[in-house]
Coordinates of C-alpha atoms (C1' of nucleotides) in Angstrom, one line a residue:
Chain F
M7 CA 49.7 94.3 -8.5
P8 CA 47.7 96.8 -6.5
Y9 CA 50.6 96.7 -4.2
D10 CA 49.6 97.8 -0.8
P11 CA 52.7 98.6 1.3
S12 CA 50.8 98.7 4.6
A13 CA 49.6 95.1 4.4
F14 CA 52.5 92.8 3.8
P15 CA 53.7 89.6 5.5
P16 CA 56.8 90.4 7.6
F17 CA 60.0 88.6 6.9
A18 CA 63.4 88.4 8.6
V19 CA 66.2 88.9 6.1
T20 CA 69.7 87.4 6.7
V21 CA 72.9 87.0 4.8
D22 CA 74.7 83.6 4.8
L23 CA 78.3 83.3 3.6
V24 CA 80.0 80.6 1.6
V25 CA 83.6 81.5 2.3
L26 CA 86.0 79.3 0.3
T27 CA 89.7 79.0 0.4
V28 CA 92.4 76.5 -0.6
R29 CA 94.3 74.9 2.2
R30 CA 96.7 72.0 1.8
D31 CA 95.6 71.4 -1.8
A32 CA 91.9 71.1 -0.7
L33 CA 89.0 73.4 -1.3
C34 CA 87.7 74.3 2.2
A35 CA 84.7 76.3 3.5
L36 CA 84.4 78.3 6.7
V37 CA 81.8 76.8 9.1
V38 CA 80.8 77.8 12.6
R39 CA 79.3 75.7 15.3
R40 CA 75.8 76.6 16.4
G41 CA 75.5 77.5 20.0
E42 CA 71.7 77.3 20.3
E43 CA 68.6 75.5 19.0
P44 CA 67.7 74.6 16.4
Y45 CA 70.6 72.5 15.2
E46 CA 72.6 73.3 18.4
G47 CA 76.1 71.9 18.2
Q48 CA 75.9 71.4 14.4
W49 CA 78.0 73.2 11.9
A50 CA 76.5 76.0 9.9
L51 CA 77.5 78.7 7.5
P52 CA 78.4 82.0 9.0
G53 CA 75.7 84.7 8.6
G54 CA 73.4 87.1 10.4
F55 CA 70.6 89.6 10.1
V56 CA 70.7 92.4 7.7
G57 CA 70.5 95.8 9.5
A58 CA 67.5 98.0 9.1
D59 CA 69.3 100.5 7.0
E60 CA 72.0 98.2 5.6
D61 CA 72.5 97.2 2.0
L62 CA 72.7 93.5 1.3
S63 CA 76.3 93.5 0.0
R64 CA 77.3 95.7 3.0
A65 CA 75.8 93.2 5.4
A66 CA 77.7 90.4 3.7
A67 CA 80.9 92.4 3.8
R68 CA 80.4 93.1 7.5
E69 CA 79.8 89.5 8.4
L70 CA 82.8 88.5 6.4
Q71 CA 84.9 91.0 8.3
E72 CA 83.6 89.8 11.6
E73 CA 84.3 86.1 10.8
T74 CA 87.6 86.3 9.0
G75 CA 88.9 89.8 9.4
L76 CA 89.0 90.0 5.6
R77 CA 88.0 93.1 3.8
A78 CA 85.8 92.4 0.7
H79 CA 86.2 93.9 -2.7
E80 CA 84.3 93.3 -5.9
T81 CA 87.2 92.7 -8.3
A82 CA 90.0 90.2 -7.8
G83 CA 93.4 92.0 -7.5
G84 CA 94.1 94.2 -4.6
F85 CA 95.2 92.3 -1.4
P86 CA 94.7 91.4 1.3
G87 CA 91.0 91.0 0.8
A88 CA 88.5 88.6 -0.6
H89 CA 86.3 88.5 -3.6
L90 CA 82.6 88.8 -2.6
E91 CA 79.5 88.3 -4.7
Q92 CA 75.9 87.5 -4.3
L93 CA 75.1 83.8 -4.8
A94 CA 71.4 83.2 -4.5
T95 CA 68.4 83.7 -2.2
Y96 CA 66.8 81.0 -0.1
G97 CA 63.3 81.5 1.3
A98 CA 61.4 78.3 1.7
P99 CA 58.7 78.9 4.3
D100 CA 60.0 76.1 6.6
R101 CA 63.7 76.6 6.3
D102 CA 63.9 78.0 9.8
P103 CA 61.4 76.4 12.2
R104 CA 61.3 79.6 14.3
M105 CA 60.1 82.1 11.8
R106 CA 60.0 83.1 8.2
V107 CA 63.5 83.9 7.2
V108 CA 64.8 84.8 3.7
S109 CA 68.5 84.4 3.4
V110 CA 70.6 86.1 0.7
A111 CA 73.6 83.8 0.3
H112 CA 76.9 85.3 -0.7
L113 CA 80.0 83.7 -2.0
A114 CA 83.5 84.8 -0.8
L115 CA 86.8 83.6 -2.2
A116 CA 89.8 84.2 0.1
P117 CA 93.5 83.3 0.1
D118 CA 94.7 80.9 2.7
L119 CA 94.6 82.6 6.1
P120 CA 97.4 82.2 8.7
S121 CA 95.1 81.3 11.6
P122 CA 93.6 77.9 11.4
T123 CA 90.5 79.0 13.3
P124 CA 89.8 82.6 12.5
G125 CA 88.6 84.8 15.2
G126 CA 84.9 85.7 15.4
D127 CA 82.1 85.9 17.8
A128 CA 80.9 82.4 17.1
Q129 CA 81.7 79.7 19.6
G130 CA 83.9 77.8 17.2
A131 CA 84.9 78.2 13.6
R132 CA 87.0 76.1 11.3
W133 CA 87.9 75.5 7.7
A134 CA 86.5 72.2 6.6
P135 CA 87.2 70.5 3.3
V136 CA 84.1 70.9 1.2
D137 CA 84.2 67.2 0.2
D138 CA 83.7 66.3 3.8
L139 CA 80.9 68.8 4.3
L140 CA 79.1 67.8 1.1
G141 CA 79.8 64.0 1.4
A142 CA 77.4 63.8 4.3
T143 CA 73.9 64.0 2.8
D144 CA 71.5 63.7 5.7
I145 CA 73.2 61.4 8.2
S146 CA 74.4 63.5 11.1
H147 CA 77.8 62.7 12.5
R148 CA 78.8 60.0 10.1
N149 CA 82.4 59.0 10.4
A150 CA 83.9 57.2 7.5
G151 CA 87.6 56.4 7.4
G152 CA 88.4 58.9 10.1
A153 CA 87.0 61.8 8.1
H154 CA 84.9 64.2 10.1
K155 CA 81.5 64.4 8.4
A156 CA 78.3 65.9 9.5
S157 CA 75.5 67.5 7.5
L158 CA 75.2 71.3 7.9
A159 CA 72.3 73.0 9.7
F160 CA 69.2 74.3 8.0
D161 CA 69.5 74.2 4.1
H162 CA 73.2 75.2 4.4
G163 CA 74.3 72.1 2.6
R164 CA 72.4 73.1 -0.5
I165 CA 73.8 76.7 -0.2
L166 CA 77.3 75.4 0.1
A167 CA 76.9 73.1 -2.9
A168 CA 75.6 76.1 -4.9
G169 CA 78.6 78.2 -3.9
V170 CA 81.1 75.5 -4.7
E171 CA 79.5 74.9 -8.1
R172 CA 79.6 78.7 -8.8
A173 CA 83.3 78.8 -7.9
R174 CA 84.1 75.8 -10.0
S175 CA 82.5 77.2 -13.1
K176 CA 83.5 80.8 -12.6
I177 CA 87.3 80.1 -12.5
E178 CA 86.8 78.7 -16.0
Y179 CA 86.0 81.9 -17.7
S180 CA 87.3 84.6 -15.2
S181 CA 90.5 85.3 -13.4
L182 CA 88.9 84.6 -10.0
A183 CA 91.2 81.8 -9.2
T184 CA 93.7 84.4 -8.3
A185 CA 91.5 85.4 -5.4
F186 CA 92.6 82.2 -3.7
C187 CA 96.2 83.2 -4.1
P188 CA 98.5 85.5 -2.0
P189 CA 99.3 88.9 -3.6
E190 CA 102.3 87.3 -5.4
F191 CA 102.2 83.8 -6.6
T192 CA 103.8 81.4 -9.1
V193 CA 102.2 79.7 -12.0
G194 CA 102.5 76.4 -10.2
E195 CA 100.7 77.7 -7.2
L196 CA 97.9 79.0 -9.4
R197 CA 97.7 75.6 -11.0
R198 CA 97.4 73.9 -7.7
V199 CA 94.4 76.2 -7.0
Y200 CA 92.7 75.0 -10.1
E201 CA 93.5 71.4 -9.3
A202 CA 92.1 71.7 -5.8
V203 CA 88.9 73.5 -6.8
W204 CA 88.2 71.2 -9.7
G205 CA 89.6 68.0 -8.1
V206 CA 91.6 67.2 -11.2
V207 CA 95.3 67.0 -12.3
L208 CA 96.4 69.4 -14.9
D209 CA 99.4 69.2 -17.2
P210 CA 101.9 71.8 -15.8
R211 CA 103.3 72.5 -19.2
N212 CA 100.1 73.2 -21.0
F213 CA 98.8 75.1 -18.0
H214 CA 101.8 77.3 -18.0
R215 CA 101.6 78.1 -21.7
K216 CA 97.9 78.8 -21.4
V217 CA 97.9 81.2 -18.4
T218 CA 101.0 83.1 -19.5
G219 CA 99.6 83.4 -23.0
T220 CA 96.3 84.9 -21.9
P221 CA 96.7 88.7 -22.1
G222 CA 96.0 90.6 -18.9
F223 CA 95.6 87.5 -16.7
L224 CA 99.1 87.5 -15.0
V225 CA 101.6 90.3 -14.6
P226 CA 105.2 89.3 -13.8
T227 CA 106.5 91.2 -10.8
G228 CA 110.1 90.5 -11.7
G229 CA 110.8 88.5 -8.5
T230 CA 111.3 84.7 -8.2
T231 CA 110.9 82.2 -5.5
T232 CA 111.9 78.7 -4.7
R233 CA 109.4 78.1 -1.9
Q234 CA 108.0 75.1 -3.9
G235 CA 111.5 73.6 -4.4
G236 CA 113.1 73.0 -7.7
R237 CA 114.0 75.6 -10.2
P238 CA 113.1 79.2 -9.2
A239 CA 109.7 80.2 -10.5
Q240 CA 108.7 83.7 -11.6
L241 CA 106.3 85.6 -9.3
F242 CA 103.1 87.1 -10.7
R243 CA 100.3 89.4 -9.6
A244 CA 96.7 89.2 -10.9
G245 CA 96.3 91.3 -14.0
G246 CA 93.5 93.6 -14.7
A247 CA 91.7 91.2 -17.0
N248 CA 88.5 89.9 -15.5
L249 CA 87.2 87.7 -18.2
L250 CA 89.4 85.1 -19.7
N251 CA 89.0 84.5 -23.4
P252 CA 89.4 81.8 -24.4
P253 CA 88.4 80.2 -21.1
M254 CA 90.4 77.6 -19.1
L255 CA 88.8 74.3 -19.9
R256 CA 87.8 71.9 -17.1
P257 CA 89.0 68.5 -18.3
E258 CA 86.7 65.5 -18.8
V259 CA 83.6 67.4 -19.7
Chain I
M23 CA 76.0 85.3 15.5
P24 CA 73.9 85.0 18.8
Y25 CA 71.0 85.1 16.5
D26 CA 67.9 86.4 18.3
P27 CA 64.8 85.7 16.2
S28 CA 62.6 87.9 18.3
A29 CA 64.5 91.1 17.6
F30 CA 64.9 91.6 13.8
P31 CA 64.2 94.4 11.5
P32 CA 61.0 93.7 9.5
F33 CA 61.3 93.6 5.7
A34 CA 58.8 93.2 2.9
V35 CA 59.8 90.6 0.3
T36 CA 58.7 90.8 -3.3
V37 CA 59.5 89.0 -6.5
D38 CA 60.1 91.0 -9.7
L39 CA 60.1 89.3 -13.1
V40 CA 62.2 89.9 -16.1
V41 CA 60.1 88.1 -18.7
L42 CA 61.9 88.0 -22.1
T43 CA 60.6 86.9 -25.5
V44 CA 61.6 87.3 -29.1
R45 CA 59.1 89.3 -31.2
R46 CA 59.7 90.4 -34.8
D47 CA 63.4 89.6 -34.5
A48 CA 63.9 91.8 -31.4
L49 CA 64.4 90.8 -27.8
C50 CA 61.5 92.1 -25.8
A51 CA 60.6 92.4 -22.1
L52 CA 57.3 92.5 -20.4
V53 CA 56.6 95.8 -18.7
V54 CA 53.5 97.0 -16.8
R55 CA 52.4 100.6 -16.3
R56 CA 52.3 101.7 -12.6
G57 CA 48.9 102.9 -11.4
E58 CA 50.1 104.6 -8.3
E59 CA 52.8 106.5 -6.6
P60 CA 55.7 106.4 -6.6
Y61 CA 56.6 106.4 -10.3
E62 CA 52.9 106.5 -11.2
G63 CA 52.4 106.2 -14.9
Q64 CA 56.0 104.9 -15.5
W65 CA 56.8 101.4 -16.8
A66 CA 58.0 98.8 -14.3
L67 CA 58.7 95.1 -14.2
P68 CA 55.8 92.9 -13.1
G69 CA 56.0 91.6 -9.6
G70 CA 54.4 91.4 -6.2
F71 CA 54.6 90.4 -2.6
V72 CA 55.6 86.9 -1.6
G73 CA 52.9 85.3 0.4
A74 CA 53.3 84.4 4.1
D75 CA 53.6 80.7 3.4
E76 CA 54.8 80.8 -0.2
D77 CA 58.1 79.7 -1.5
L78 CA 60.1 82.3 -3.6
S79 CA 60.0 80.2 -6.8
R80 CA 56.3 79.6 -6.3
A81 CA 55.6 83.3 -5.9
A82 CA 57.5 84.0 -9.1
A83 CA 55.6 81.3 -10.9
R84 CA 52.3 82.7 -9.6
E85 CA 53.1 86.2 -10.8
L86 CA 54.2 84.9 -14.2
Q87 CA 51.0 83.0 -14.5
E88 CA 49.0 86.1 -13.5
E89 CA 50.8 88.3 -16.0
T90 CA 51.2 86.1 -19.0
G91 CA 49.1 83.0 -18.5
L92 CA 52.3 81.0 -18.9
R93 CA 53.0 78.0 -16.7
A94 CA 56.6 77.9 -15.5
H95 CA 58.9 74.9 -15.6
E96 CA 62.5 74.5 -14.6
T97 CA 63.9 72.7 -17.6
A98 CA 63.5 73.9 -21.2
G99 CA 61.5 71.4 -23.2
G100 CA 57.8 70.8 -22.5
F101 CA 55.5 73.3 -23.9
P102 CA 53.6 75.5 -23.6
G103 CA 55.4 77.1 -20.7
A104 CA 58.3 79.3 -19.8
H105 CA 61.7 78.8 -18.3
L106 CA 61.9 80.4 -14.9
E107 CA 65.0 80.8 -12.7
Q108 CA 66.1 83.1 -9.9
L109 CA 68.2 86.0 -11.1
A110 CA 69.4 88.1 -8.1
T111 CA 68.2 89.9 -5.1
Y112 CA 68.0 93.7 -4.7
G113 CA 67.7 95.2 -1.3
A114 CA 69.2 98.7 -1.1
P115 CA 67.6 100.5 1.8
D116 CA 66.2 103.3 -0.3
R117 CA 65.1 101.4 -3.4
D118 CA 61.5 101.9 -2.5
P119 CA 60.7 105.2 -0.8
R120 CA 57.8 103.8 1.2
M121 CA 59.5 101.0 3.1
R122 CA 62.2 98.5 3.3
V123 CA 61.6 96.1 0.4
V124 CA 63.9 93.2 -0.6
S125 CA 63.1 92.0 -4.1
V126 CA 64.1 88.6 -5.4
A127 CA 64.3 89.1 -9.2
H128 CA 63.5 86.1 -11.4
L129 CA 64.2 85.6 -15.1
A130 CA 61.6 84.0 -17.4
L131 CA 62.1 83.1 -21.0
A132 CA 59.0 82.6 -23.0
P133 CA 58.0 81.9 -26.7
D134 CA 56.3 84.7 -28.6
L135 CA 52.8 84.9 -27.3
P136 CA 49.8 85.5 -29.5
S137 CA 48.3 88.5 -27.7
P138 CA 50.4 91.7 -27.9
T139 CA 49.2 92.9 -24.5
P140 CA 48.8 89.9 -22.3
G141 CA 46.0 89.9 -19.8
G142 CA 46.7 90.6 -16.2
D143 CA 45.5 92.7 -13.4
A144 CA 47.9 95.6 -14.2
Q145 CA 46.4 98.7 -15.8
G146 CA 48.5 98.2 -18.9
A147 CA 51.1 95.7 -20.0
R148 CA 53.2 95.5 -23.2
W149 CA 56.2 93.9 -24.7
A150 CA 58.9 96.5 -25.2
P151 CA 62.2 95.9 -27.1
V152 CA 64.9 95.8 -24.4
D153 CA 67.1 98.1 -26.5
D154 CA 64.4 100.8 -26.0
L155 CA 64.1 100.1 -22.3
L156 CA 67.8 100.1 -21.6
G157 CA 68.6 102.9 -24.0
A158 CA 67.1 105.4 -21.6
T159 CA 69.4 105.9 -18.7
D160 CA 67.8 108.3 -16.4
I161 CA 65.9 110.7 -18.7
S162 CA 62.2 110.0 -18.3
H163 CA 60.1 110.1 -21.5
R164 CA 62.9 110.7 -23.9
N165 CA 61.8 110.3 -27.5
A166 CA 64.6 109.8 -30.1
G167 CA 63.7 109.0 -33.7
G168 CA 60.2 108.0 -32.9
A169 CA 61.3 105.3 -30.5
H170 CA 59.4 105.1 -27.3
K171 CA 61.9 105.4 -24.5
A172 CA 61.5 105.9 -20.8
S173 CA 63.5 104.7 -17.9
L174 CA 61.9 102.0 -15.7
A175 CA 60.6 102.7 -12.2
F176 CA 62.7 101.9 -9.1
D177 CA 65.9 100.0 -9.9
H178 CA 64.1 98.0 -12.5
G179 CA 66.5 99.2 -15.2
R180 CA 69.4 97.5 -13.4
I181 CA 67.4 94.4 -12.9
L182 CA 66.4 94.2 -16.5
A183 CA 70.0 94.7 -17.6
A184 CA 71.1 91.9 -15.4
G185 CA 68.4 89.6 -16.8
V186 CA 69.3 90.4 -20.4
E187 CA 72.9 89.8 -19.7
R188 CA 72.1 86.5 -18.0
A189 CA 70.0 85.4 -21.0
R190 CA 72.7 86.4 -23.5
S191 CA 75.4 84.5 -21.7
K192 CA 73.3 81.5 -20.8
I193 CA 72.2 80.6 -24.4
E194 CA 75.9 80.2 -25.1
Y195 CA 76.4 77.1 -23.1
S196 CA 72.9 75.8 -22.6
S197 CA 70.0 74.8 -24.7
L198 CA 67.9 77.7 -23.2
A199 CA 67.4 79.4 -26.6
T200 CA 64.8 76.8 -27.3
A201 CA 62.7 78.4 -24.5
F202 CA 62.1 81.3 -26.9
C203 CA 60.8 79.0 -29.6
P204 CA 57.4 77.3 -30.2
P205 CA 57.2 73.6 -29.5
E206 CA 58.3 72.8 -33.0
F207 CA 60.7 75.0 -34.8
T208 CA 63.3 75.0 -37.6
V209 CA 67.0 75.6 -37.4
G210 CA 66.5 78.9 -39.1
E211 CA 64.0 80.0 -36.5
L212 CA 66.4 79.0 -33.7
R213 CA 69.2 81.0 -35.5
R214 CA 67.0 84.1 -35.6
V215 CA 66.5 83.7 -31.8
Y216 CA 70.3 83.8 -31.3
E217 CA 70.6 86.7 -33.7
A218 CA 67.9 88.7 -31.9
V219 CA 69.2 88.0 -28.4
W220 CA 72.8 88.7 -29.2
G221 CA 72.2 91.4 -31.8
V222 CA 74.5 89.8 -34.3
V223 CA 74.3 88.0 -37.7
L224 CA 75.3 84.4 -37.8
D225 CA 76.3 82.3 -40.8
P226 CA 73.3 80.0 -41.5
R227 CA 75.5 77.2 -42.8
N228 CA 77.9 77.0 -39.9
F229 CA 75.0 77.5 -37.4
H230 CA 73.1 74.6 -39.0
R231 CA 76.1 72.3 -38.8
K232 CA 76.8 73.3 -35.2
V233 CA 73.3 72.8 -33.7
T234 CA 72.5 69.7 -35.6
G235 CA 75.9 68.2 -34.7
T236 CA 75.5 68.8 -31.0
P237 CA 74.0 65.6 -29.5
G238 CA 70.8 66.0 -27.5
F239 CA 70.3 69.6 -28.5
L240 CA 67.7 69.1 -31.2
V241 CA 65.4 66.2 -32.0
P242 CA 63.8 66.0 -35.5
T243 CA 60.1 65.5 -35.4
G244 CA 59.9 64.3 -38.9
G245 CA 57.7 67.2 -40.2
T246 CA 58.7 70.0 -42.4
T247 CA 57.5 73.6 -42.9
T248 CA 57.8 76.3 -45.4
R249 CA 56.5 79.1 -43.2
Q250 CA 59.7 81.0 -43.7
G251 CA 59.6 80.6 -47.5
G252 CA 62.2 78.9 -49.6
R253 CA 63.0 75.2 -49.4
P254 CA 61.1 73.3 -46.7
A255 CA 62.9 73.1 -43.5
Q256 CA 62.9 70.2 -41.0
L257 CA 61.1 70.7 -37.7
F258 CA 62.7 70.0 -34.4
R259 CA 61.9 69.8 -30.8
A260 CA 64.2 70.7 -27.9
G261 CA 66.3 67.7 -27.0
G262 CA 67.0 66.6 -23.4
A263 CA 70.5 68.0 -23.3
N264 CA 70.7 71.0 -21.0
L265 CA 74.3 71.9 -21.3
L266 CA 75.9 72.4 -24.7
N267 CA 79.4 71.1 -25.1
P268 CA 81.2 72.7 -26.9
P269 CA 79.2 75.9 -26.4
M270 CA 77.8 78.2 -29.1
L271 CA 80.3 81.0 -29.4
R272 CA 79.1 84.6 -29.5
P273 CA 81.0 86.3 -32.3
E274 CA 83.4 89.3 -31.9
V275 CA 84.4 88.6 -28.4
Chain C
dG25 C1' 124.9 63.2 -9.7
dC26 C1' 120.0 63.0 -8.4
dA27 C1' 115.4 64.8 -7.4
dA28 C1' 112.2 68.3 -8.0
dT29 C1' 110.0 72.0 -10.1
dA30 C1' 110.0 75.5 -14.1
dG31 C1' 109.6 76.5 -18.6
dT32 C1' 109.9 75.7 -24.1
dG33 C1' 109.1 73.2 -28.4
dT34 C1' 106.6 70.1 -31.3
dC35 C1' 103.1 67.3 -33.1
dT36 C1' 98.2 66.0 -33.8
dA37 C1' 93.2 66.1 -33.5
dT38 C1' 89.3 69.0 -33.2
dG39 C1' 86.5 72.6 -34.1
dA40 C1' 85.3 77.5 -35.7
dG41 C1' 84.7 80.3 -39.5
dA42 C1' 84.8 81.4 -44.6
dC43 C1' 82.5 80.2 -48.5
dA44 C1' 81.3 77.1 -52.8
dA45 C1' 77.8 74.2 -54.3
dT46 C1' 73.4 71.8 -54.3
dA47 C1' 68.3 71.1 -53.0
dT48 C1' 63.5 72.5 -53.0
dA49 C1' 59.9 75.3 -52.3
dG50 C1' 56.9 79.8 -54.1
dT51 C1' 56.3 83.3 -57.8
Chain N
dA21 C1' 63.5 81.3 -64.9
dC22 C1' 64.2 83.6 -60.6
dT23 C1' 64.3 84.2 -55.7
dA24 C1' 64.5 82.6 -51.1
dT25 C1' 65.7 79.6 -47.7
dA26 C1' 67.7 75.0 -46.3
dT27 C1' 71.5 71.8 -46.2
dT28 C1' 75.9 69.6 -47.4
dG29 C1' 80.7 69.9 -48.4
dT30 C1' 85.4 71.7 -48.3
dC31 C1' 89.2 74.4 -46.9
dT32 C1' 92.0 76.9 -43.6
dC33 C1' 93.4 78.6 -39.2
dA34 C1' 93.7 78.5 -34.2
dT35 C1' 94.0 76.0 -30.2
dA36 C1' 93.7 72.1 -26.7
dG37 C1' 96.1 68.2 -25.2
dA38 C1' 100.0 64.8 -25.3
dC39 C1' 104.5 64.7 -24.5
dA40 C1' 109.9 65.1 -25.5
dC41 C1' 113.2 68.1 -24.0
dT42 C1' 115.9 71.8 -21.5
dA43 C1' 116.8 74.9 -17.4
dT44 C1' 117.9 75.8 -12.6
dT45 C1' 117.6 75.1 -8.0
dG46 C1' 118.7 72.1 -3.4
dC47 C1' 120.5 67.9 -1.5

DNA sequence: GCAATAGTGTCTATGAGACAATATAGT
DNA sequence: ACTATATTGTCTCATAGACACTATTGC
């Protein structure tokens, strides 16, 4: 308690980002290839140092912008942009062999982006299905059935798992699933987001009744689209409601 | 991304603790009086620096032990001890006027302790009802109706509010409410915990049916007690179940 | 017409909440 | 007897999930 600010162990503080999106009906995370030791050549989560006079959330938003071009905002709704929130902080003494680094992990949820490999200052970046990234436990460069699998650098596998779990549980009781959708979307497209994130199949009819019956969740724009084929579907925007009550229920609990 | 470990801004990293308990049917938090500037004489959350080779959770457990004598454990169940989990990290550049400090806040839930002011190396420590601590917004030393109210030092008011909100929501879908109870407790005592944390009144009959009907939540020990008066009540221990399904529902949502 | 997706209606089982009734202690 | 708490039972309403059915497009 006698808290002496002149004698304290020095730490480096970074932000790491779990950026999730839904591509081709699969939940994907943004990973970058490391260009230097340690873990050179392996995939890692994007991130970087927090500036000397920079707030943590601001550092996270800056990194997100640098990696994806997306602007972050707190509440789901306005587009284009991504939802950004703090996830957890990782600070095991040996998590980086070079020095003592405390990393404040953040979670970002973004709509599917046009460019497959978003621009950034990393050597390489790609969207990888989280099942591939998390399927590999510790075995580097394991190839099973043609799937590209390799464990992430540092403790980024744990961080990614925490981010995925947070996203999975949060779309239950909040309207955050709309953060994965373009500005206007159909009920079917929103349902495919839930199906991709949870890895389940939902009844289209019950889902439709549920989401359209929850006040403030969806706002009809008046337009329709047939981009999914079949009967034209109404287009919606995300409503102002942030908390869903009652929640969407994940099946088989 | 070209991440140069030799050139990084130095940070101090601390842990701050939101330690909650239920005393006299009120949710209370542990606060300590500051013995030095800034905010000298004001109440603050307990906390301290993270050691050079110390994990974050270990530093939090150490501080908890120093302040309350409680040993921390991850899962609710074994006693005596407190539930401890990471809450969030606060790192605004100006949150401490002396230097750049990033604080990893932790949440601890403890049963009511025998000593009103637990031992510790702080000048003074006490359990204060969270309603009193959070009722004060920015006005230092406001006295309303004899209640002792003063806003907390630094950004500790925000941190406490986040901890209280986490506790309130987490007892809905987990068995964490038992962390506020002694090793053996009655259904009525558990109900009073929920009522104190949520600030509501629950129907004793529906509550009883609900908690005893949730598999794995409560395990009868065989004993009974009349310490609450009236008909003897069965004693229970916390069961192994960590997640409640279906959850306890907070009324008036 | 046929395939595909959108959307509505109906039925049933489950659980939450209201509340009557009974049980067992202390005074 | 009276009060206080515990515990069980019963009733009603809302909703999740299963699923039949209709609607509207493109081919």
